[in-house]
Short mmCIF file of C-alpha atoms in Angstrom, two decimals:
data_model
loop_
_atom_site.label_atom_id
_atom_site.label_comp_id
_atom_site.label_asym_id
_atom_site.label_seq_id
_atom_site.Cartn_x
_atom_site.Cartn_y
_atom_site.Cartn_z
CA MET A 25 32.75 224.77 132.90
CA PRO A 26 31.35 225.53 130.25
CA LEU A 27 30.42 221.91 128.90
CA ALA A 28 29.02 221.33 132.24
CA ARG A 29 26.78 224.14 132.17
CA ASN A 30 25.49 223.29 129.09
CA ALA A 31 25.04 219.95 129.70
CA LYS A 32 23.14 220.53 132.96
CA PRO A 33 20.12 222.06 131.15
CA GLU A 34 20.28 219.31 128.74
CA LYS A 35 20.47 216.85 131.12
CA ARG A 36 17.42 218.34 132.20
CA VAL A 37 15.45 218.45 129.16
CA LEU A 38 16.01 215.42 127.68
CA THR A 39 15.19 213.55 131.69
CA ALA A 40 11.72 216.02 130.96
CA ARG A 41 11.23 214.46 127.76
CA GLY A 42 11.60 210.76 128.38
CA LEU A 43 10.33 210.77 130.83
CA ALA A 44 7.25 211.78 128.56
CA THR A 45 8.49 208.46 126.04
CA ARG A 46 7.73 206.95 129.26
CA GLN A 47 4.69 208.54 130.36
CA ARG A 48 3.35 208.44 126.63
CA ILE A 49 4.58 203.94 126.61
CA VAL A 50 1.91 203.04 129.73
CA ALA A 51 -0.26 205.31 128.90
CA ALA A 52 -0.91 203.49 125.20
CA ALA A 53 -0.06 200.56 127.24
CA ALA A 54 -3.09 201.02 129.89
CA ASP A 55 -5.20 202.07 128.02
CA LEU A 56 -4.81 198.95 125.36
CA ILE A 57 -4.69 195.98 128.84
CA TYR A 58 -8.37 197.81 129.70
CA ALA A 59 -9.47 197.78 126.45
CA ALA A 60 -8.72 193.72 126.60
CA SER A 61 -6.33 191.88 128.03
CA ALA A 62 -2.96 191.71 129.56
CA GLU A 63 -2.34 188.80 127.65
CA ARG A 64 -4.24 189.48 124.56
CA VAL A 65 -1.92 193.08 124.17
CA SER A 66 1.37 192.41 122.23
CA LEU A 67 4.79 195.13 122.98
CA ASP A 68 4.34 195.52 119.01
CA GLU A 69 0.64 196.91 119.84
CA ILE A 70 1.80 199.33 122.59
CA MET A 71 5.28 200.92 119.67
CA GLU A 72 2.04 201.20 117.43
CA ALA A 73 -0.13 202.89 119.78
CA SER A 74 3.23 205.23 121.92
CA GLY A 75 4.42 205.66 118.84
CA THR A 76 7.92 204.59 119.93
CA SER A 77 10.79 201.93 119.48
CA LYS A 78 12.03 198.43 120.28
CA SER A 79 15.28 200.35 122.08
CA GLN A 80 12.65 202.90 123.39
CA LEU A 81 10.84 200.58 125.02
CA TYR A 82 12.88 198.61 126.03
CA HIS A 83 14.97 201.76 127.18
CA TYR A 84 12.18 201.80 130.22
CA PHE A 85 11.38 199.02 130.76
CA SER A 86 13.33 195.80 131.21
CA ASP A 87 10.55 193.32 130.02
CA LYS A 88 6.56 193.55 129.66
CA ASP A 89 5.95 192.15 133.51
CA ALA A 90 7.98 195.97 134.13
CA LEU A 91 5.42 197.58 131.35
CA VAL A 92 2.74 195.87 133.19
CA ARG A 93 3.28 196.67 136.99
CA ALA A 94 3.94 199.88 135.41
CA VAL A 95 0.46 199.90 134.35
CA ILE A 96 -1.33 198.88 137.71
CA ASP A 97 0.34 202.65 139.83
CA ILE A 98 -1.06 204.66 136.59
CA GLN A 99 -3.84 202.42 137.23
CA THR A 100 -4.44 203.20 140.70
CA ASP A 101 -3.26 207.34 140.61
CA ARG A 102 -6.10 207.56 137.97
CA ILE A 103 -8.94 205.70 140.62
CA LEU A 104 -7.14 206.99 142.92
CA GLN A 105 -7.79 210.58 141.57
CA ALA A 106 -10.93 210.38 140.72
CA ASN A 107 -11.65 209.61 143.51
CA SER A 108 -10.02 212.07 145.43
CA LYS A 109 -12.89 214.52 144.73
CA PHE A 110 -15.37 212.21 146.81
CA LEU A 111 -12.85 210.70 149.60
CA GLY A 112 -10.56 213.50 149.90
CA PRO A 113 -12.72 215.22 152.52
CA LEU A 114 -15.20 212.53 152.72
CA ASP A 115 -16.99 213.18 156.87
CA SER A 116 -19.94 212.51 156.52
CA PHE A 117 -22.33 210.29 155.15
CA GLU A 118 -23.39 213.08 153.71
CA GLY A 119 -20.81 212.09 151.81
CA LEU A 120 -20.98 208.83 151.58
CA ARG A 121 -23.55 208.72 149.08
CA ALA A 122 -22.18 212.11 146.67
CA TRP A 123 -19.94 208.92 146.01
CA ARG A 124 -21.78 206.33 145.11
CA ASP A 125 -23.42 208.06 142.98
CA ALA A 126 -21.07 209.32 141.66
CA LEU A 127 -19.51 206.09 141.00
CA ILE A 128 -22.75 204.28 139.90
CA GLN A 129 -22.74 207.09 137.27
CA ALA A 130 -19.45 206.27 136.85
CA ASN A 131 -19.93 203.01 136.49
CA ARG A 132 -23.68 203.56 133.74
CA LEU A 133 -20.93 205.95 131.51
CA GLY A 134 -17.92 202.66 131.83
CA VAL A 135 -20.53 199.68 132.48
CA SER A 136 -18.65 197.42 131.12
CA GLY A 137 -15.15 197.87 130.73
CA GLY A 138 -15.22 196.93 134.52
CA CYS A 139 -12.44 198.35 137.22
CA PRO A 140 -8.77 198.57 135.15
CA ILE A 141 -6.87 197.14 139.52
CA GLY A 142 -9.76 194.57 139.55
CA SER A 143 -9.45 193.32 136.18
CA LEU A 144 -5.82 192.93 135.90
CA ALA A 145 -6.07 191.28 139.90
CA SER A 146 -8.48 187.65 138.49
CA GLU A 147 -6.30 188.47 135.28
CA LEU A 148 -2.74 188.57 136.78
CA SER A 149 -2.85 187.79 140.83
CA SER A 150 -2.17 183.86 139.96
CA GLN A 151 0.24 184.31 137.18
CA SER A 152 2.48 186.38 137.97
CA GLU A 153 3.27 186.89 142.52
CA ASP A 154 5.43 190.06 141.22
CA ALA A 155 2.35 191.57 139.76
CA ARG A 156 0.04 189.88 142.65
CA ARG A 157 2.34 192.10 144.63
CA THR A 158 2.14 195.35 142.82
CA LEU A 159 -2.05 194.79 143.20
CA ASP A 160 -1.87 194.24 147.02
CA GLN A 161 -0.90 196.93 147.12
CA SER A 162 -3.27 199.40 144.71
CA PHE A 163 -5.86 197.45 146.74
CA LEU A 164 -4.55 198.87 150.48
CA SER A 165 -4.08 202.08 149.23
CA TRP A 166 -6.72 202.44 147.71
CA THR A 167 -8.56 200.59 151.73
CA ALA A 168 -6.74 203.20 152.94
CA VAL A 169 -8.11 206.27 151.72
CA ILE A 170 -11.41 204.86 152.38
CA GLU A 171 -10.94 204.40 155.43
CA SER A 172 -8.93 207.66 155.94
CA GLY A 173 -12.62 208.72 154.82
CA LEU A 174 -14.31 207.15 158.08
CA SER A 175 -11.38 207.81 160.60
CA ARG A 176 -12.65 211.31 159.89
CA MET A 177 -16.59 210.48 159.79
CA LYS A 178 -15.18 209.08 163.85
CA ALA A 179 -14.22 211.64 165.07
CA ARG A 180 -16.18 213.97 163.55
CA GLY A 181 -18.02 212.13 166.16
CA HIS A 182 -20.86 210.30 163.32
CA LEU A 183 -19.66 206.86 163.99
CA ARG A 184 -19.05 204.89 167.70
CA PRO A 185 -15.43 204.44 168.73
CA SER A 186 -15.82 200.72 168.59
CA ALA A 187 -15.96 201.29 164.44
CA ASP A 188 -13.12 199.36 163.28
CA THR A 189 -13.44 201.03 160.29
CA LYS A 190 -10.25 199.37 159.22
CA THR A 191 -12.20 195.73 158.71
CA ILE A 192 -14.76 198.52 156.96
CA ALA A 193 -12.96 200.14 154.77
CA LEU A 194 -11.91 196.51 153.07
CA ALA A 195 -15.79 195.31 153.29
CA VAL A 196 -16.53 198.11 151.27
CA LEU A 197 -13.57 197.58 148.51
CA ALA A 198 -14.79 193.77 148.36
CA ALA A 199 -18.87 195.05 147.58
CA ILE A 200 -17.31 197.86 145.16
CA GLN A 201 -15.42 194.63 143.46
CA GLY A 202 -18.24 191.96 143.43
CA GLY A 203 -20.46 195.15 142.47
CA ILE A 204 -18.32 196.60 139.64
CA LEU A 205 -17.79 193.14 138.26
CA LEU A 206 -20.94 191.72 138.70
CA SER A 207 -22.28 194.43 136.27
CA LYS A 208 -19.39 194.76 133.87
CA THR A 209 -21.44 191.14 133.77
CA ALA A 210 -25.17 191.98 133.50
CA SER A 211 -24.57 194.43 131.18
CA ASN A 212 -25.75 196.98 133.83
CA SER A 213 -25.17 198.71 137.03
CA GLN A 214 -27.67 197.23 138.83
CA PRO A 215 -25.24 194.85 140.88
CA LEU A 216 -22.89 198.19 141.68
CA GLU A 217 -26.14 199.89 142.67
CA VAL A 218 -26.89 196.81 145.14
CA ALA A 219 -23.77 196.60 146.80
CA PHE A 220 -22.78 200.22 147.26
CA ASP A 221 -25.79 200.51 149.42
CA MET A 222 -25.15 196.95 151.76
CA ALA A 223 -22.09 198.95 151.96
CA LEU A 224 -23.05 201.78 153.26
CA ALA A 225 -26.47 200.09 155.22
CA HIS A 226 -22.77 198.28 156.51
CA ILE A 227 -21.65 201.53 157.73
CA ALA A 228 -24.27 203.38 158.94
CA GLN A 229 -24.71 200.17 161.17
CA HIS A 230 -21.50 201.43 163.01
CA ALA A 231 -23.87 205.01 163.17
CA ALA A 232 -23.01 206.94 166.36
CA MET B 1 -34.77 144.99 110.84
CA PRO B 2 -32.04 142.83 112.12
CA LEU B 3 -29.99 145.31 110.71
CA ALA B 4 -31.67 148.55 112.55
CA ARG B 5 -32.47 146.46 115.59
CA ASN B 6 -28.26 146.20 115.80
CA ALA B 7 -28.30 149.43 114.81
CA LYS B 8 -29.68 150.91 117.81
CA PRO B 9 -27.93 149.70 120.68
CA GLU B 10 -24.52 150.75 119.36
CA LYS B 11 -25.70 154.34 118.04
CA ARG B 12 -26.71 154.01 121.67
CA VAL B 13 -23.43 152.93 123.20
CA LEU B 14 -22.00 155.81 120.29
CA THR B 15 -23.60 158.64 121.75
CA ALA B 16 -21.83 157.28 125.84
CA ARG B 17 -19.28 156.73 123.90
CA GLY B 18 -20.08 160.65 122.55
CA LEU B 19 -20.84 161.95 125.79
CA ALA B 20 -17.69 161.06 127.44
CA THR B 21 -15.55 162.09 125.09
CA ARG B 22 -16.81 165.62 125.63
CA GLN B 23 -17.01 165.65 129.05
CA ARG B 24 -13.15 164.98 128.79
CA ILE B 25 -12.88 167.58 126.50
CA VAL B 26 -14.78 170.32 129.00
CA ALA B 27 -13.52 168.85 131.74
CA ALA B 28 -9.81 168.93 130.80
CA ALA B 29 -10.16 172.75 129.06
CA ALA B 30 -11.97 173.33 132.69
CA ASP B 31 -8.92 172.58 134.51
CA LEU B 32 -6.45 174.37 132.28
CA ILE B 33 -8.66 177.50 131.59
CA TYR B 34 -9.07 177.91 135.87
CA ALA B 35 -4.98 177.88 135.96
CA ALA B 36 -4.83 180.28 133.73
CA SER B 37 -7.21 182.12 131.90
CA ALA B 38 -9.56 180.76 129.07
CA GLU B 39 -7.30 183.34 126.79
CA ARG B 40 -3.69 181.23 127.72
CA VAL B 41 -4.93 177.67 126.76
CA SER B 42 -4.88 176.88 123.41
CA LEU B 43 -6.89 174.25 121.07
CA ASP B 44 -3.30 172.23 121.46
CA GLU B 45 -3.42 171.79 124.86
CA ILE B 46 -6.99 171.13 125.64
CA MET B 47 -6.27 168.17 122.89
CA GLU B 48 -3.23 167.16 124.59
CA ALA B 49 -4.37 166.86 128.46
CA SER B 50 -8.13 165.19 126.89
CA GLY B 51 -6.40 162.62 124.43
CA THR B 52 -8.48 163.74 121.72
CA SER B 53 -7.66 164.47 118.71
CA LYS B 54 -8.68 167.33 116.40
CA SER B 55 -11.32 166.15 114.66
CA GLN B 56 -13.20 164.67 117.55
CA LEU B 57 -12.97 168.25 119.64
CA TYR B 58 -14.77 169.65 116.91
CA HIS B 59 -17.25 166.77 116.07
CA TYR B 60 -18.04 168.54 119.56
CA PHE B 61 -17.40 171.97 119.15
CA SER B 62 -17.79 173.95 116.29
CA ASP B 63 -14.72 176.61 117.68
CA LYS B 64 -13.06 177.52 120.75
CA ASP B 65 -15.88 179.46 122.46
CA ALA B 66 -18.11 177.42 121.72
CA LEU B 67 -15.94 175.50 124.13
CA VAL B 68 -15.70 178.16 127.21
CA ARG B 69 -19.07 177.88 126.70
CA ALA B 70 -19.23 174.31 127.97
CA VAL B 71 -16.84 175.15 130.82
CA ILE B 72 -18.86 177.83 131.87
CA ASP B 73 -21.96 175.85 131.85
CA ILE B 74 -20.25 172.68 133.88
CA GLN B 75 -18.01 175.03 136.27
CA THR B 76 -21.67 176.88 137.12
CA ASP B 77 -22.13 173.08 138.28
CA ARG B 78 -20.08 172.49 140.01
CA ILE B 79 -20.18 175.46 142.00
CA LEU B 80 -23.76 174.77 142.87
CA GLN B 81 -23.03 171.27 142.89
CA ALA B 82 -20.59 171.92 146.03
CA ASN B 83 -23.00 174.97 147.31
CA SER B 84 -25.39 172.46 147.36
CA LYS B 85 -25.23 170.83 150.85
CA PHE B 86 -25.61 174.80 152.33
CA LEU B 87 -27.46 176.57 150.06
CA GLY B 88 -30.03 173.64 149.13
CA PRO B 89 -32.04 172.98 152.84
CA LEU B 90 -31.13 176.20 154.02
CA ASP B 91 -33.32 178.36 156.30
CA SER B 92 -32.27 179.48 158.49
CA PHE B 93 -29.35 181.61 160.43
CA GLU B 94 -27.44 179.09 161.20
CA GLY B 95 -27.51 177.37 158.21
CA LEU B 96 -26.06 181.33 156.59
CA ARG B 97 -22.91 180.55 158.57
CA ALA B 98 -22.21 176.86 157.92
CA TRP B 99 -22.47 177.91 154.84
CA ARG B 100 -20.65 180.86 155.21
CA ASP B 101 -17.64 178.61 157.21
CA ALA B 102 -17.55 176.27 154.26
CA LEU B 103 -16.79 178.73 151.23
CA ILE B 104 -14.04 180.35 153.71
CA GLN B 105 -12.42 177.05 154.15
CA ALA B 106 -12.59 175.78 150.86
CA ASN B 107 -11.23 179.91 149.56
CA ARG B 108 -7.99 179.10 152.36
CA LEU B 109 -7.35 176.33 150.90
CA GLY B 110 -7.44 177.61 147.46
CA VAL B 111 -6.91 180.53 147.89
CA SER B 112 -5.06 181.48 144.20
CA GLY B 113 -6.58 180.44 142.13
CA GLY B 114 -10.44 182.85 142.89
CA CYS B 115 -14.19 182.01 141.93
CA PRO B 116 -13.59 179.97 138.81
CA ILE B 117 -16.63 181.59 137.07
CA GLY B 118 -15.91 185.30 138.06
CA SER B 119 -12.54 185.07 137.01
CA LEU B 120 -14.09 183.47 133.68
CA ALA B 121 -16.33 186.90 133.88
CA SER B 122 -13.59 189.60 134.44
CA GLU B 123 -11.70 187.93 131.17
CA LEU B 124 -14.58 187.21 129.09
CA SER B 125 -17.25 189.53 129.67
CA SER B 126 -16.26 192.56 127.62
CA GLN B 127 -14.64 190.44 124.58
CA SER B 128 -17.29 188.72 124.07
CA GLU B 129 -20.64 188.60 124.26
CA ASP B 130 -21.74 185.31 123.70
CA ALA B 131 -19.63 184.53 127.08
CA ARG B 132 -21.25 187.40 128.69
CA ARG B 133 -25.07 186.07 128.61
CA THR B 134 -23.64 182.67 129.56
CA LEU B 135 -21.83 183.82 132.27
CA ASP B 136 -25.23 186.47 133.58
CA GLN B 137 -26.78 183.23 133.53
CA SER B 138 -24.40 181.03 135.73
CA PHE B 139 -24.92 184.63 138.49
CA LEU B 140 -28.64 183.95 137.47
CA SER B 141 -28.80 180.50 138.53
CA TRP B 142 -26.26 181.22 141.29
CA THR B 143 -28.17 183.73 142.93
CA ALA B 144 -31.63 182.22 142.60
CA VAL B 145 -29.56 179.83 145.13
CA ILE B 146 -29.04 181.95 146.98
CA GLU B 147 -32.67 183.36 146.77
CA SER B 148 -34.91 180.05 147.33
CA GLY B 149 -32.82 179.55 151.18
CA LEU B 150 -33.31 183.12 152.29
CA SER B 151 -37.30 182.42 151.23
CA ARG B 152 -37.27 179.44 153.41
CA MET B 153 -36.08 181.79 156.19
CA LYS B 154 -39.19 184.48 155.48
CA ALA B 155 -41.41 181.45 155.37
CA ARG B 156 -39.79 180.21 158.61
CA GLY B 157 -40.20 184.04 159.90
CA HIS B 158 -37.02 184.33 160.40
CA LEU B 159 -37.34 187.11 158.03
CA ARG B 160 -39.75 189.89 157.37
CA PRO B 161 -41.94 189.46 155.20
CA SER B 162 -40.33 192.87 153.38
CA ALA B 163 -37.36 191.43 152.73
CA ASP B 164 -36.42 191.95 149.57
CA THR B 165 -34.76 188.08 148.54
CA LYS B 166 -34.10 189.16 145.74
CA THR B 167 -31.83 192.25 146.24
CA ILE B 168 -30.22 191.02 149.00
CA ALA B 169 -29.32 187.64 147.56
CA LEU B 170 -27.51 189.73 144.60
CA ALA B 171 -25.20 192.08 147.28
CA VAL B 172 -24.51 188.22 148.61
CA LEU B 173 -22.90 187.35 146.15
CA ALA B 174 -21.82 190.75 144.95
CA ALA B 175 -19.85 190.18 148.24
CA ILE B 176 -19.05 186.87 147.89
CA GLN B 177 -17.22 187.24 144.60
CA GLY B 178 -15.64 190.78 145.57
CA GLY B 179 -14.49 189.24 148.53
CA ILE B 180 -12.51 186.13 146.81
CA LEU B 181 -10.89 188.74 144.33
CA LEU B 182 -9.60 190.55 147.31
CA SER B 183 -8.54 186.87 148.61
CA LYS B 184 -6.92 185.79 145.67
CA THR B 185 -4.54 189.25 145.48
CA ALA B 186 -4.25 188.69 148.93
CA SER B 187 -2.88 186.12 149.19
CA ASN B 188 -5.11 184.70 151.84
CA SER B 189 -8.64 184.79 153.25
CA GLN B 190 -9.23 187.89 155.71
CA PRO B 191 -10.98 189.90 152.80
CA LEU B 192 -13.56 187.02 151.65
CA GLU B 193 -14.47 186.92 155.74
CA VAL B 194 -15.09 190.17 156.23
CA ALA B 195 -17.47 190.23 153.02
CA PHE B 196 -19.06 187.56 154.05
CA ASP B 197 -19.48 188.78 157.77
CA MET B 198 -21.24 192.00 155.98
CA ALA B 199 -22.56 190.05 153.95
CA LEU B 200 -24.43 188.58 157.00
CA ALA B 201 -24.51 191.79 158.99
CA HIS B 202 -27.29 193.07 156.05
CA ILE B 203 -29.12 189.58 155.90
CA ALA B 204 -29.43 190.04 160.40
CA GLN B 205 -30.09 194.21 158.93
CA HIS B 206 -33.82 191.94 157.86
CA ALA B 207 -34.54 189.98 159.84
CA ALA B 208 -37.83 189.12 161.70
#
């Protein structure tokens, strides 16, 4: 009993430490992969950047593919988190414009990097069925959050009852992804602005 | 004089052969890179696929970057060629819908591959300034061809004189690129359909 009583908190401490180590590996991998690509980054580089050993890394991830899936998850969380300030309470055209402005402002600051999920989707969707499924889930989560906002706009009477919010949300995400890709290639935010404004005009076509 | 007379045709023959060899290298590289990525494909694989030697390859391309730029050029030509049937004579909404249907049909047949230029833009724009510029030129050529069609629609009175055809063409390309990326990730053409229909509705907002 005393042993068990001691062991339990110790196990809890180890778990917290373990989670922190795992988190450190994934964060380092996410940053390195964002700066280059999944293919260009080696496990050795990730170990070095996160200050972990090979045995630690393989304790948490069976292989590089498993680590890349964790990177997709963390990047999805980061994107949803970064957009939640605008998408969380979104229920008006004013809110849509505030979101547009914030996303374009963020793009101006980091235009050359592109979207971390869009880049991984482009790189991995035709290389790994597991990665493709994880990336598809990421885009679906993103579409669902946009759709929630559009549904609230509909509930508040800003959009017509006939507006197909799911399809509109998918079109908005496509405009954003295409705009970010063209902006990264042009090295300026104009394509994203133009694409986002098309998406807003598209939503406005369904205004009540 | 007789030597020169003989040398001239021989040089011409060599040049034709040289062009064919160069073309064979670029075509093999384009196919391999489309199936994987610029990073994943080695010069050895390209030599093997094109049946050329290292000295032949380096005769035409100073390094892999130069070869990748030639791949971007050939893929741009292929895309413009494949779309020219629709974009060349484009001057009506009917023509736009025919283009939409053809592009979606092509996407259905090869949805998992994505766009060869979009994929290279995603992979290389933040890795190589030379590649980024070449890819930006590729997108600009594509935008210009779409814009020509929209300008003809305007000249024929289908679009209002105030329609900013350059900006609309850029938005259309962004919708296509985003749609192709999401379709590749979802492994079905619905995102491209939805994105393209948004782009057509956007053009229709400028109908005369």
